[in-house]
Short mmCIF file of C-alpha atoms in Angstrom, two decimals:
data_model
loop_
_atom_site.label_atom_id
_atom_site.label_comp_id
_atom_site.label_asym_id
_atom_site.label_seq_id
_atom_site.Cartn_x
_atom_site.Cartn_y
_atom_site.Cartn_z
CA UNK A 1 6.54 -77.19 48.09
CA UNK A 2 7.73 -75.71 51.63
CA UNK A 3 5.38 -72.89 53.05
CA UNK A 4 4.83 -71.19 56.61
CA UNK A 5 2.71 -68.91 58.32
CA UNK A 6 3.19 -66.86 61.41
CA UNK A 7 0.01 -65.77 62.75
CA UNK A 8 -1.14 -64.36 66.22
CA UNK A 9 -1.83 -61.30 68.22
CA UNK A 10 -1.07 -58.09 66.98
CA UNK A 11 -1.01 -56.04 69.49
CA UNK A 12 -0.19 -57.59 73.24
CA UNK A 13 -0.18 -55.74 76.91
CA UNK A 14 3.19 -56.02 79.34
CA UNK A 15 3.10 -58.61 81.54
CA UNK A 16 0.99 -60.97 79.19
CA UNK A 17 1.83 -64.09 77.77
CA UNK A 18 2.11 -63.78 73.72
CA UNK A 19 1.20 -67.40 71.90
CA UNK A 20 2.20 -67.70 68.13
CA UNK A 21 0.99 -70.26 66.03
CA UNK A 22 2.81 -71.50 62.87
CA UNK A 23 1.34 -73.09 60.42
CA UNK A 24 2.89 -75.37 57.99
CA UNK A 25 2.94 -77.40 54.74
CA UNK A 26 5.06 -79.14 52.64
CA UNK A 27 6.83 -81.35 54.96
CA UNK A 28 5.72 -82.86 58.59
CA UNK A 29 6.92 -82.62 61.76
CA UNK A 30 5.86 -86.51 62.67
CA UNK A 31 9.26 -87.77 61.59
CA UNK A 32 12.64 -87.12 60.03
CA UNK A 33 14.47 -85.34 62.49
CA UNK A 34 13.11 -82.15 60.94
CA UNK A 35 12.43 -78.75 62.78
CA UNK A 36 10.47 -75.93 63.28
CA UNK A 37 12.09 -72.67 64.65
CA UNK A 38 11.18 -69.00 66.01
CA UNK A 39 13.64 -66.05 65.00
CA UNK A 40 12.35 -62.40 65.72
CA UNK A 41 13.46 -59.32 64.46
CA UNK A 42 13.23 -55.80 66.32
CA UNK A 43 12.69 -52.74 64.96
CA UNK A 44 15.97 -51.40 63.87
CA UNK A 45 18.34 -54.44 65.49
CA UNK A 46 19.58 -57.87 64.43
CA UNK A 47 17.53 -61.48 63.89
CA UNK A 48 17.41 -63.21 67.59
CA UNK A 49 17.44 -66.72 67.48
CA UNK A 50 14.64 -68.12 70.00
CA UNK A 51 13.74 -71.65 69.95
CA UNK A 52 13.39 -74.91 68.51
CA UNK A 53 11.50 -78.04 68.37
CA UNK A 54 12.45 -81.59 66.35
CA UNK A 55 10.12 -84.04 65.24
CA UNK A 56 11.05 -86.36 68.34
CA UNK A 57 9.94 -83.57 70.25
CA UNK A 58 13.11 -82.31 71.55
CA UNK A 59 13.54 -78.71 71.88
CA UNK A 60 16.24 -76.40 72.17
CA UNK A 61 16.09 -72.67 73.78
CA UNK A 62 17.84 -69.25 73.52
CA UNK A 63 19.38 -69.49 77.04
CA UNK A 64 18.70 -66.02 77.86
CA UNK A 65 15.03 -65.87 77.14
CA UNK A 66 14.69 -70.21 77.84
CA UNK A 67 12.82 -68.79 81.10
CA UNK A 68 10.48 -67.17 79.30
CA UNK A 69 9.83 -69.75 75.87
CA UNK A 70 7.64 -72.48 75.08
CA UNK A 71 7.67 -74.18 71.86
CA UNK A 72 5.06 -77.08 71.11
CA UNK A 73 3.99 -78.88 68.34
CA UNK A 74 0.49 -80.45 67.08
CA UNK A 75 1.85 -82.73 64.41
CA UNK A 76 -1.79 -83.80 63.57
CA UNK A 77 -2.61 -79.98 62.14
CA UNK A 78 0.43 -79.10 61.01
CA UNK A 79 1.17 -76.58 63.70
CA UNK A 80 3.93 -75.14 66.16
CA UNK A 81 3.70 -72.98 69.06
CA UNK A 82 5.46 -70.37 70.41
CA UNK A 83 4.86 -69.02 73.75
CA UNK A 84 6.83 -66.17 75.82
CA UNK A 85 5.70 -65.03 79.10
CA UNK A 86 5.96 -61.50 80.84
CA UNK A 87 6.13 -59.75 77.47
CA UNK A 88 7.96 -56.46 77.69
CA UNK A 89 8.16 -53.43 75.22
CA UNK A 90 11.46 -54.52 74.08
CA UNK A 91 10.06 -57.91 72.86
CA UNK A 92 8.61 -55.51 70.32
CA UNK A 93 9.44 -57.21 66.91
CA UNK A 94 8.88 -58.81 63.17
CA UNK A 95 9.00 -63.16 64.43
CA UNK A 96 9.39 -65.71 61.79
CA UNK A 97 9.25 -68.96 61.74
CA UNK A 98 11.89 -71.44 60.61
CA UNK A 99 12.25 -74.71 58.55
CA UNK A 100 15.06 -76.50 59.89
CA UNK A 101 16.03 -79.49 57.39
CA UNK A 102 17.13 -82.94 58.87
CA UNK A 103 20.46 -83.11 59.68
CA UNK A 104 21.00 -79.20 59.44
CA UNK A 105 21.35 -75.68 61.24
CA UNK A 106 20.16 -73.17 58.48
CA UNK A 107 16.93 -71.78 57.77
CA UNK A 108 16.20 -72.47 54.30
CA UNK A 109 12.37 -71.73 54.32
CA UNK A 110 10.79 -68.54 56.49
CA UNK A 111 7.24 -67.72 56.67
CA UNK A 112 6.37 -63.96 56.00
CA UNK A 113 6.86 -62.52 59.79
CA UNK A 114 4.45 -61.33 62.33
CA UNK A 115 5.09 -57.77 63.99
CA UNK A 116 4.15 -58.14 67.04
CA UNK A 117 4.29 -54.60 69.63
CA UNK A 118 3.96 -54.32 73.32
CA UNK A 119 2.52 -51.58 74.75
CA UNK A 120 -0.06 -50.57 77.38
CA UNK B 1 25.15 -66.82 74.55
CA UNK B 2 26.50 -63.84 73.21
CA UNK B 3 26.22 -63.19 69.76
CA UNK B 4 28.69 -63.09 67.19
CA UNK B 5 30.78 -60.25 66.26
CA UNK B 6 29.91 -58.50 62.96
CA UNK B 7 31.04 -54.92 61.93
CA UNK B 8 27.95 -52.90 62.33
CA UNK B 9 28.55 -51.55 58.43
CA UNK B 10 30.37 -51.76 55.40
CA UNK B 11 30.59 -50.35 51.78
CA UNK B 12 31.60 -50.93 48.74
CA UNK B 13 31.61 -49.38 45.16
CA UNK B 14 29.51 -51.38 41.87
CA UNK B 15 31.18 -53.97 40.20
CA UNK B 16 34.09 -54.17 43.42
CA UNK B 17 34.08 -57.07 46.15
CA UNK B 18 33.65 -56.40 49.88
CA UNK B 19 34.03 -59.12 52.59
CA UNK B 20 32.40 -59.19 56.46
CA UNK B 21 33.36 -60.76 58.77
CA UNK B 22 32.15 -63.08 61.58
CA UNK B 23 33.87 -64.01 64.49
CA UNK B 24 32.56 -66.17 67.57
CA UNK B 25 34.60 -68.74 69.58
CA UNK B 26 36.01 -72.45 69.94
CA UNK B 27 32.12 -73.17 70.91
CA UNK B 28 30.22 -72.26 68.12
CA UNK B 29 32.18 -71.06 65.32
CA UNK B 30 35.51 -72.54 65.47
CA UNK B 31 34.11 -76.11 66.69
CA UNK B 32 31.00 -76.23 63.41
CA UNK B 33 30.97 -76.33 60.33
CA UNK B 34 27.54 -75.24 60.58
CA UNK B 35 28.04 -71.25 58.94
CA UNK B 36 25.31 -69.38 57.81
CA UNK B 37 24.47 -66.53 56.00
CA UNK B 38 21.47 -64.36 55.51
CA UNK B 39 20.37 -61.20 53.26
CA UNK B 40 17.27 -59.03 54.39
CA UNK B 41 16.36 -55.66 52.82
CA UNK B 42 13.96 -53.75 54.53
CA UNK B 43 10.52 -55.14 55.65
CA UNK B 44 11.37 -57.95 53.92
CA UNK B 45 11.86 -61.63 54.79
CA UNK B 46 15.36 -62.83 55.87
CA UNK B 47 17.36 -65.44 52.92
CA UNK B 48 19.39 -67.71 52.51
CA UNK B 49 22.79 -66.63 50.72
CA UNK B 50 25.11 -69.28 52.15
CA UNK B 51 24.82 -73.24 54.54
CA UNK B 52 27.43 -75.09 55.89
CA UNK B 53 30.45 -72.33 55.73
CA UNK B 54 31.16 -72.04 51.32
CA UNK B 55 27.51 -74.10 50.16
CA UNK B 56 24.93 -72.12 48.02
CA UNK B 57 21.46 -72.88 47.65
CA UNK B 58 19.55 -72.84 44.41
CA UNK B 59 18.99 -69.97 42.63
CA UNK B 60 21.72 -67.60 44.75
CA UNK B 61 24.60 -66.18 43.06
CA UNK B 62 27.95 -67.40 42.60
CA UNK B 63 28.60 -63.77 43.38
CA UNK B 64 27.95 -64.84 47.27
CA UNK B 65 30.55 -66.96 48.20
CA UNK B 66 31.75 -68.02 52.21
CA UNK B 67 35.17 -69.41 54.35
CA UNK B 68 35.81 -69.37 57.59
CA UNK B 69 38.85 -69.34 59.45
CA UNK B 70 39.11 -70.96 63.39
CA UNK B 71 36.49 -69.13 64.90
CA UNK B 72 35.57 -66.72 62.35
CA UNK B 73 33.53 -66.86 59.22
CA UNK B 74 33.50 -64.52 55.97
CA UNK B 75 30.85 -63.87 53.19
CA UNK B 76 32.75 -62.31 50.36
CA UNK B 77 30.50 -60.49 47.22
CA UNK B 78 32.05 -60.13 44.35
CA UNK B 79 30.99 -57.94 41.35
CA UNK B 80 28.87 -55.84 43.92
CA UNK B 81 25.50 -54.56 42.73
CA UNK B 82 23.22 -51.81 43.50
CA UNK B 83 20.37 -54.24 45.11
CA UNK B 84 23.25 -55.72 47.21
CA UNK B 85 22.07 -53.07 49.74
CA UNK B 86 20.59 -54.92 52.19
CA UNK B 87 21.22 -56.01 56.14
CA UNK B 88 23.52 -59.00 56.54
CA UNK B 89 23.85 -61.80 59.27
CA UNK B 90 25.44 -64.96 59.87
CA UNK B 91 24.26 -67.64 62.53
CA UNK B 92 26.29 -70.56 63.92
CA UNK B 93 25.32 -73.80 65.97
CA UNK B 94 26.56 -74.11 69.54
CA UNK B 95 28.34 -76.89 71.46
CA UNK B 96 25.06 -76.17 73.80
CA UNK B 97 22.86 -76.81 70.44
CA UNK B 98 21.58 -73.86 70.31
CA UNK B 99 21.78 -71.20 67.46
CA UNK B 100 22.91 -67.79 67.65
CA UNK B 101 23.08 -64.74 65.23
CA UNK B 102 25.63 -62.02 64.39
CA UNK B 103 24.75 -58.42 65.51
CA UNK B 104 24.26 -57.73 61.68
CA UNK B 105 26.15 -55.68 59.37
CA UNK B 106 25.00 -53.10 56.93
CA UNK B 107 25.75 -53.13 53.48
CA UNK B 108 25.95 -49.60 51.44
CA UNK B 109 26.18 -49.91 48.44
CA UNK B 110 28.35 -46.80 47.21
#
């Protein structure tokens, strides 16, 4: 059974760096070209794909946010970390981590999401 | 990359069918068969309805179906039910190996 859960601060100040952790179980990110991704949804707006990291450490980023995002993995802890620099109030959103199966480009498994508010 | 284009809203009466369109380009929908659709109720986690254009995950009703033609994809919901009222999103792989969502469509069941 695959599960994922996001953790991190609920409130960050403008210009700060956000660090979110996705802790998962039910699969390994050390082989098989599986992946873990991040998606966000600002209040009243659409879903937005942010980044994806594969088991071979290959990474893919939303081009619009590439300069601000870094995604890394710690296979020993079954965790993926997303950092986003220079946070702005428009980055207020619910952030979800997701599972990507081998060879596929859809998200069947999602974490429950974590709401991050950017405010001074 | 630009978001895929979806109508902001659609509506339909119970028992009838609706179709939500999702328009992309030759660099995403038109290039690959990796289109997926998600349903999201308020304050809930997105749920996968359709993957690889027209495949349904286990447990998803056969009332949901997907198709693709050229640079556009569509989600059809038949036999509308009150519980179908939600936001719907398409997503596609791009030739840059990134993923892109549509702008979302709010479905109202009249």
